[in-house]
Every structure is written in C-alpha cells, then in structure tokens.
Amino acid sequence: MYIDTHSHLNSKVLYEKLEEVIKEAIDNQVELFIVPGFDFETSVIALELAKKYPFVYAAIGYHPTEIKGYGEKEYKWLEEHINDEKVVALGEIGYDFHWDTTTKEEQTEAFVRQISIAKKAGKPLIIHSRDAIQLTLDTLKETNAKMVGGVMHAYSGSLEMAPLFIKENFYLGIGGPVTFKNAKEIKRVVEVIPLEHLLSETDSPYLTPHPYRGTENGPKYIPLIVDEIVNIKGINKEEVAKILLANAKKLFKLE
Ligand code: NI
C-alpha cells in the first residue's frame, strides 16, 4: 500500500473527476491521501473531502502567493478547524519568490502566524519553499517549528542543506522531479539521506513524473516515484513502501 502525502484533490482539475482520480489511484495501490489546502476555498474543500472519505486526510493553510487581503476571517477559520480530527497538518505554507503577487513582508507575516496556530494545536506543518530555502530554514528555526515538525514538500534544496531541515524535525517530500533525468541533486538527496526521513508525494496535478511529464499528474503515479527511490537506494520495493507509509503515519498521526 502507498500513500500520497501531497495530492491536490481539491484543485479544480482533479476535483471535477474525483471519483475517477481516486479509483485510478486505488487500482495502483495508492490508498491513503493527504490533501493540502493552498487558499481559503481549497482548505474548506480539503476538509470536506476528509469528512467524506475515510482514506482522505486534510491539511489546511494558506500558500504564500494566495494570502493577499487575508485577515481575521481566514485566520480565525484556521484556528477553528485545525483541531478537527481529520485535519492532520497545517499547510501548505511557506515562501515563494518565483511570483510577485505578495511581498516578502506579507509572506513572513502569514507564515509566522500560521506556524503559531499549528504549534498551539500541536499539528505538523506542510512547507512550500520556492527560491527561498535559506530564509525558510531561518524562519523555521526562529519560530521553533521543531516543536511540531512537518515536511519540506517537494524538497528542492541541496544535499548539504537536507540534514539541517531534518535536525529541525522535518521530513523531505519526494515527488515527480526525482524521476527526471537531469534532477541530479534530488537523486543525490535520496541516495544519501536515510529512508526514515523521506515521504512519498505527487503534488498532483503538478510535477508529473517521467515518462508522463507534460501531462496531468495524479496520485496514481506514486508507484513511479517509489520505483525511482527503490532504484536509487537499491532496497527492496516492499520495504521501501512499508517505511514510507510508516513515516507518514508517524508524522501525521494516522491510525
Ligand atoms: Ni501543493
């Protein structure tokens, strides 16, 4: 059995054909899903899906590029729902300087505020970090995010920085890019970092693994990612799947 720890079943494209997406995943032994919100609306949908399906868990939170104009209403909703038993994490939150819809100050304010909500509830964090890896690490340290830990979703930092996140109690999310031929650094990360610190994820509908790159991603492709981890590490497939599942269950406290 596999788990997809980062699947946007709450995104428009996957939500529109949800039953089909879930069936194809289950046909490929992907039987547990964590659905992270990226704005208010998709956080509400993530929670709805978690209530509807026993095998779906929600994360709620606001992505750094989506927080423009967010205020009391949105943050109060997070505080009111973070303790729900099907909400297993706060996220995805963090920094993203690839786009310029929000300033660094706005992103910092939203990030720190959400970390504090997670700490109060004792729930782990799902971190998005783009063009901001050092700043992300600094913020996690300054806010003592170690207390709850979490996952560096779609980890794209260097091998050298990986242990620094692990030291702060964070797992590394491994997705489609590990299957790309030219993705040397993430392959090195998977080779060197013990399996006990990795999580399997697709970030679907984005980051589709090889050989389907360029088409829509779905949780059904988790086995392609696990296969690549198996190839790189040279460990037996059942063992890899078992450990990746155990890691997710431990971090997100799944039954
Ligand atoms: Ni995401």
mmCIF file of C-alpha atoms and ligand atoms in Angstrom:
data_model
loop_
_atom_site.group_PDB
_atom_site.id
_atom_site.type_symbol
_atom_site.label_atom_id
_atom_site.label_comp_id
_atom_site.label_asym_id
_atom_site.label_seq_id
_atom_site.Cartn_x
_atom_site.Cartn_y
_atom_site.Cartn_z
ATOM 1 C CA MET A 1 0.000 0.000 0.000
ATOM 2 C CA TYR A 2 1.180 3.502 -0.849
ATOM 3 C CA ILE A 3 0.355 6.948 0.493
ATOM 4 C CA ASP A 4 0.313 10.228 -1.394
ATOM 5 C CA THR A 5 1.154 12.822 1.249
ATOM 6 C CA HIS A 6 0.519 15.775 -1.060
ATOM 7 C CA SER A 7 -2.331 15.458 -3.512
ATOM 8 C CA HIS A 8 -4.476 18.420 -4.529
ATOM 9 C CA LEU A 9 -7.743 16.533 -4.953
ATOM 10 C CA ASN A 10 -9.141 19.952 -4.010
ATOM 11 C CA SER A 11 -7.779 21.560 -7.194
ATOM 12 C CA LYS A 12 -10.313 22.288 -9.896
ATOM 13 C CA VAL A 13 -8.951 19.819 -12.449
ATOM 14 C CA LEU A 14 -8.838 16.819 -10.094
ATOM 15 C CA TYR A 15 -11.986 17.719 -8.160
ATOM 16 C CA GLU A 16 -14.024 17.715 -11.391
ATOM 17 C CA LYS A 17 -13.317 13.998 -11.912
ATOM 18 C CA LEU A 18 -12.636 12.996 -8.348
ATOM 19 C CA GLU A 19 -14.152 9.503 -8.389
ATOM 20 C CA GLU A 20 -12.067 8.570 -11.435
ATOM 21 C CA VAL A 21 -8.866 10.030 -9.933
ATOM 22 C CA ILE A 22 -9.407 8.121 -6.669
ATOM 23 C CA LYS A 23 -10.276 4.870 -8.446
ATOM 24 C CA GLU A 24 -7.162 5.010 -10.646
ATOM 25 C CA ALA A 25 -5.051 5.656 -7.548
ATOM 26 C CA ILE A 26 -6.560 2.754 -5.602
ATOM 27 C CA ASP A 27 -6.092 0.490 -8.658
ATOM 28 C CA ASN A 28 -2.390 1.318 -8.297
ATOM 29 C CA GLN A 29 -2.358 0.568 -4.528
ATOM 30 C CA VAL A 30 -2.317 4.249 -3.582
ATOM 31 C CA GLU A 31 -4.857 4.052 -0.781
ATOM 32 C CA LEU A 32 -4.218 6.998 1.552
ATOM 33 C CA PHE A 33 -4.225 10.687 0.636
ATOM 34 C CA ILE A 34 -3.326 13.902 2.346
ATOM 35 C CA VAL A 35 -4.953 16.878 0.655
ATOM 36 C CA PRO A 36 -3.343 20.244 1.468
ATOM 37 C CA GLY A 37 -5.205 23.494 1.078
ATOM 38 C CA PHE A 38 -3.486 26.400 -0.649
ATOM 39 C CA ASP A 39 -6.064 29.111 -0.053
ATOM 40 C CA PHE A 40 -9.289 29.555 1.931
ATOM 41 C CA GLU A 41 -11.555 27.859 -0.588
ATOM 42 C CA THR A 42 -9.346 24.808 -1.154
ATOM 43 C CA SER A 43 -8.798 24.418 2.593
ATOM 44 C CA VAL A 44 -12.578 24.214 3.035
ATOM 45 C CA ILE A 45 -12.741 21.609 0.229
ATOM 46 C CA ALA A 46 -9.830 19.616 1.723
ATOM 47 C CA LEU A 47 -11.770 19.328 4.973
ATOM 48 C CA GLU A 48 -14.978 18.393 3.115
ATOM 49 C CA LEU A 49 -13.146 15.591 1.281
ATOM 50 C CA ALA A 50 -11.628 14.330 4.526
ATOM 51 C CA LYS A 51 -15.096 14.158 6.070
ATOM 52 C CA LYS A 52 -16.482 12.317 3.053
ATOM 53 C CA TYR A 53 -13.750 9.693 2.535
ATOM 54 C CA PRO A 54 -12.204 7.687 5.400
ATOM 55 C CA PHE A 55 -8.934 7.357 3.423
ATOM 56 C CA VAL A 56 -8.529 11.125 2.878
ATOM 57 C CA TYR A 57 -6.932 13.463 5.428
ATOM 58 C CA ALA A 58 -6.830 17.227 5.206
ATOM 59 C CA ALA A 59 -4.224 19.894 5.740
ATOM 60 C CA ILE A 60 -5.498 23.445 5.934
ATOM 61 C CA GLY A 61 -3.460 26.565 5.295
ATOM 62 C CA TYR A 62 -2.635 29.430 3.002
ATOM 63 C CA HIS A 63 0.110 29.336 0.363
ATOM 64 C CA PRO A 64 2.412 32.398 0.334
ATOM 65 C CA THR A 65 1.182 33.622 -3.039
ATOM 66 C CA GLU A 66 -2.505 33.344 -2.044
ATOM 67 C CA ILE A 67 -2.612 35.410 1.154
ATOM 68 C CA LYS A 68 -3.283 38.812 -0.367
ATOM 69 C CA GLY A 69 -6.073 40.507 1.569
ATOM 70 C CA TYR A 70 -6.436 37.687 4.089
ATOM 71 C CA GLY A 71 -7.387 38.812 7.576
ATOM 72 C CA GLU A 72 -9.259 37.843 10.719
ATOM 73 C CA LYS A 73 -11.940 35.814 8.949
ATOM 74 C CA GLU A 74 -9.492 33.497 7.219
ATOM 75 C CA TYR A 75 -7.129 33.026 10.163
ATOM 76 C CA LYS A 76 -9.997 32.526 12.584
ATOM 77 C CA TRP A 77 -11.295 29.732 10.336
ATOM 78 C CA LEU A 78 -7.900 28.016 10.569
ATOM 79 C CA GLU A 79 -7.934 28.297 14.372
ATOM 80 C CA GLU A 80 -11.455 26.879 14.487
ATOM 81 C CA HIS A 81 -10.704 23.876 12.276
ATOM 82 C CA ILE A 82 -7.079 22.958 12.967
ATOM 83 C CA ASN A 83 -8.152 20.744 15.881
ATOM 84 C CA ASP A 84 -10.560 18.706 13.762
ATOM 85 C CA GLU A 85 -9.580 15.020 13.943
ATOM 86 C CA LYS A 86 -9.366 14.735 10.128
ATOM 87 C CA VAL A 87 -7.072 17.777 9.886
ATOM 88 C CA VAL A 88 -3.613 16.233 10.226
ATOM 89 C CA ALA A 89 -1.425 19.238 9.388
ATOM 90 C CA LEU A 90 -1.292 22.925 8.689
ATOM 91 C CA GLY A 91 -0.309 23.715 5.130
ATOM 92 C CA GLU A 92 0.756 24.353 2.632
ATOM 93 C CA ILE A 93 2.527 27.423 3.933
ATOM 94 C CA GLY A 94 5.937 28.997 3.433
ATOM 95 C CA TYR A 95 7.751 31.232 0.986
ATOM 96 C CA ASP A 96 7.541 31.633 -2.769
ATOM 97 C CA PHE A 97 9.557 34.300 -4.560
ATOM 98 C CA HIS A 98 9.042 32.923 -8.037
ATOM 99 C CA TRP A 99 5.871 35.001 -8.370
ATOM 100 C CA ASP A 100 5.467 38.569 -7.169
ATOM 101 C CA THR A 101 1.828 38.632 -6.066
ATOM 102 C CA THR A 102 2.841 39.139 -2.415
ATOM 103 C CA THR A 103 5.759 40.865 -0.731
ATOM 104 C CA LYS A 104 8.361 39.236 1.485
ATOM 105 C CA GLU A 105 6.851 41.030 4.486
ATOM 106 C CA GLU A 106 3.350 39.760 3.709
ATOM 107 C CA GLN A 107 4.663 36.228 3.239
ATOM 108 C CA THR A 108 6.609 36.327 6.501
ATOM 109 C CA GLU A 109 3.614 37.594 8.441
ATOM 110 C CA ALA A 110 1.314 34.876 7.083
ATOM 111 C CA PHE A 111 3.926 32.142 7.525
ATOM 112 C CA VAL A 112 4.753 33.036 11.135
ATOM 113 C CA ARG A 113 1.109 33.468 12.055
ATOM 114 C CA GLN A 114 0.208 30.041 10.674
ATOM 115 C CA ILE A 115 3.175 28.346 12.345
ATOM 116 C CA SER A 116 1.916 29.722 15.630
ATOM 117 C CA ILE A 117 -1.587 28.293 15.008
ATOM 118 C CA ALA A 118 -0.055 24.870 14.280
ATOM 119 C CA LYS A 119 2.092 24.968 17.402
ATOM 120 C CA LYS A 120 -0.881 25.824 19.575
ATOM 121 C CA ALA A 121 -2.749 22.819 18.135
ATOM 122 C CA GLY A 122 0.272 20.522 18.132
ATOM 123 C CA LYS A 123 -0.116 19.750 14.420
ATOM 124 C CA PRO A 124 2.779 19.387 11.941
ATOM 125 C CA LEU A 125 3.495 21.747 9.047
ATOM 126 C CA ILE A 126 3.499 21.199 5.289
ATOM 127 C CA ILE A 127 6.050 23.652 3.919
ATOM 128 C CA HIS A 128 6.217 25.089 0.419
ATOM 129 C CA SER A 129 9.552 26.770 -0.349
ATOM 130 C CA ARG A 130 10.469 28.197 -3.734
ATOM 131 C CA ASP A 131 13.531 30.376 -4.293
ATOM 132 C CA ALA A 132 13.719 30.804 -0.522
ATOM 133 C CA ILE A 133 15.366 27.746 1.002
ATOM 134 C CA GLN A 134 17.695 29.556 3.455
ATOM 135 C CA LEU A 135 15.008 32.011 4.560
ATOM 136 C CA THR A 136 12.625 29.094 5.099
ATOM 137 C CA LEU A 137 15.156 27.339 7.316
ATOM 138 C CA ASP A 138 15.827 30.559 9.264
ATOM 139 C CA THR A 139 12.112 31.130 9.853
ATOM 140 C CA LEU A 140 11.525 27.540 10.995
ATOM 141 C CA LYS A 141 14.375 27.938 13.485
ATOM 142 C CA GLU A 142 13.299 31.364 14.734
ATOM 143 C CA THR A 143 9.733 30.200 15.335
ATOM 144 C CA ASN A 144 10.827 26.931 16.979
ATOM 145 C CA ALA A 145 8.780 24.991 14.427
ATOM 146 C CA LYS A 146 10.769 21.963 15.579
ATOM 147 C CA MET A 147 8.157 21.604 18.299
ATOM 148 C CA VAL A 148 5.653 20.254 15.759
ATOM 149 C CA GLY A 149 7.930 19.392 12.802
ATOM 150 C CA GLY A 150 6.493 18.576 9.420
ATOM 151 C CA VAL A 151 7.542 18.067 5.835
ATOM 152 C CA MET A 152 9.524 20.096 3.321
ATOM 153 C CA HIS A 153 7.110 19.436 0.490
ATOM 154 C CA ALA A 154 8.725 18.761 -2.919
ATOM 155 C CA TYR A 155 12.148 19.247 -1.365
ATOM 156 C CA SER A 156 14.330 21.132 -3.820
ATOM 157 C CA GLY A 157 17.193 22.227 -1.586
ATOM 158 C CA SER A 158 20.742 20.917 -1.760
ATOM 159 C CA LEU A 159 22.019 17.699 -0.240
ATOM 160 C CA GLU A 160 24.093 19.825 2.119
ATOM 161 C CA MET A 161 21.003 21.584 3.497
ATOM 162 C CA ALA A 162 18.881 18.445 3.862
ATOM 163 C CA PRO A 163 20.272 17.432 7.294
ATOM 164 C CA LEU A 164 19.594 20.963 8.580
ATOM 165 C CA PHE A 165 15.863 20.519 7.944
ATOM 166 C CA ILE A 166 15.927 17.014 9.393
ATOM 167 C CA LYS A 167 17.522 18.485 12.512
ATOM 168 C CA GLU A 168 14.515 20.819 12.786
ATOM 169 C CA ASN A 169 12.239 17.769 12.805
ATOM 170 C CA PHE A 170 11.235 17.923 9.128
ATOM 171 C CA TYR A 171 10.831 15.109 6.631
ATOM 172 C CA LEU A 172 11.734 15.621 2.964
ATOM 173 C CA GLY A 173 8.851 15.207 0.498
ATOM 174 C CA ILE A 174 9.981 13.315 -2.625
ATOM 175 C CA GLY A 175 7.863 13.653 -5.765
ATOM 176 C CA GLY A 176 7.940 13.582 -9.570
ATOM 177 C CA PRO A 177 11.198 15.534 -10.046
ATOM 178 C CA VAL A 178 13.224 12.586 -8.635
ATOM 179 C CA THR A 179 12.294 10.704 -11.833
ATOM 180 C CA PHE A 180 13.675 13.421 -14.134
ATOM 181 C CA LYS A 181 16.988 12.505 -15.780
ATOM 182 C CA ASN A 182 18.560 15.902 -15.143
ATOM 183 C CA ALA A 183 17.476 16.137 -11.484
ATOM 184 C CA LYS A 184 20.884 15.189 -10.129
ATOM 185 C CA GLU A 185 20.642 16.940 -6.774
ATOM 186 C CA ILE A 186 17.386 15.381 -5.596
ATOM 187 C CA LYS A 187 18.670 11.968 -6.717
ATOM 188 C CA ARG A 188 21.748 12.584 -4.533
ATOM 189 C CA VAL A 189 19.477 13.550 -1.630
ATOM 190 C CA VAL A 190 17.508 10.300 -1.986
ATOM 191 C CA GLU A 191 20.730 8.290 -2.267
ATOM 192 C CA VAL A 192 22.360 9.734 0.851
ATOM 193 C CA ILE A 193 19.521 10.615 3.234
ATOM 194 C CA PRO A 194 18.126 7.595 5.143
ATOM 195 C CA LEU A 195 14.678 6.448 4.049
ATOM 196 C CA GLU A 196 13.382 7.161 7.562
ATOM 197 C CA HIS A 197 13.403 10.898 6.694
ATOM 198 C CA LEU A 198 11.548 10.759 3.353
ATOM 199 C CA LEU A 199 7.873 10.941 2.380
ATOM 200 C CA SER A 200 6.184 9.984 -0.915
ATOM 201 C CA GLU A 201 4.101 12.665 -2.636
ATOM 202 C CA THR A 202 2.890 13.696 -6.097
ATOM 203 C CA ASP A 203 1.860 17.367 -5.707
ATOM 204 C CA SER A 204 -0.758 16.388 -8.304
ATOM 205 C CA PRO A 205 -1.981 17.871 -10.610
ATOM 206 C CA TYR A 206 1.524 19.416 -10.861
ATOM 207 C CA LEU A 207 5.042 17.895 -11.111
ATOM 208 C CA THR A 208 4.106 14.836 -13.175
ATOM 209 C CA PRO A 209 6.807 12.130 -13.070
ATOM 210 C CA HIS A 210 8.657 10.707 -16.060
ATOM 211 C CA PRO A 211 7.526 9.336 -18.547
ATOM 212 C CA TYR A 212 4.274 11.297 -18.284
ATOM 213 C CA ARG A 213 5.893 14.702 -17.805
ATOM 214 C CA GLY A 214 3.892 17.394 -19.602
ATOM 215 C CA THR A 215 0.556 15.695 -18.880
ATOM 216 C CA GLU A 216 -1.677 15.994 -15.817
ATOM 217 C CA ASN A 217 -0.399 14.409 -12.612
ATOM 218 C CA GLY A 218 -2.465 12.191 -10.328
ATOM 219 C CA PRO A 219 -1.935 10.177 -7.133
ATOM 220 C CA LYS A 220 -1.939 7.055 -9.350
ATOM 221 C CA TYR A 221 1.681 7.872 -10.235
ATOM 222 C CA ILE A 222 3.058 7.399 -6.700
ATOM 223 C CA PRO A 223 4.452 3.945 -7.670
ATOM 224 C CA LEU A 224 6.676 5.620 -10.326
ATOM 225 C CA ILE A 225 8.197 7.808 -7.618
ATOM 226 C CA VAL A 226 8.640 4.908 -5.209
ATOM 227 C CA ASP A 227 10.224 2.829 -8.008
ATOM 228 C CA GLU A 228 12.814 5.550 -8.553
ATOM 229 C CA ILE A 229 13.581 5.646 -4.811
ATOM 230 C CA VAL A 230 13.948 1.839 -4.955
ATOM 231 C CA ASN A 231 16.366 2.126 -7.924
ATOM 232 C CA ILE A 232 18.471 4.805 -6.283
ATOM 233 C CA LYS A 233 18.660 3.181 -2.876
ATOM 234 C CA GLY A 234 18.834 -0.425 -4.018
ATOM 235 C CA ILE A 235 16.445 -1.542 -1.282
ATOM 236 C CA ASN A 236 13.605 -3.989 -1.859
ATOM 237 C CA LYS A 237 10.378 -2.383 -3.032
ATOM 238 C CA GLU A 238 8.081 -3.750 -0.302
ATOM 239 C CA GLU A 239 10.498 -2.496 2.339
ATOM 240 C CA VAL A 240 10.615 0.996 0.789
ATOM 241 C CA ALA A 241 6.818 1.216 0.537
ATOM 242 C CA LYS A 242 6.452 -0.011 4.111
ATOM 243 C CA ILE A 243 8.885 2.561 5.532
ATOM 244 C CA LEU A 244 7.433 5.473 3.506
ATOM 245 C CA LEU A 245 3.967 4.602 4.791
ATOM 246 C CA ALA A 246 5.214 4.267 8.371
ATOM 247 C CA ASN A 247 6.937 7.682 8.132
ATOM 248 C CA ALA A 248 3.711 9.367 7.022
ATOM 249 C CA LYS A 249 1.654 7.612 9.687
ATOM 250 C CA LYS A 250 4.113 8.720 12.335
ATOM 251 C CA LEU A 251 4.317 12.365 11.259
ATOM 252 C CA PHE A 252 0.602 12.877 10.625
ATOM 253 C CA LYS A 253 -0.511 10.532 13.430
ATOM 254 C CA LEU A 254 -2.709 8.459 11.133
ATOM 255 C CA GLU A 255 -4.339 5.363 12.610
HETATM 256 NI NI NI B 1 0.958 21.720 -3.232
#
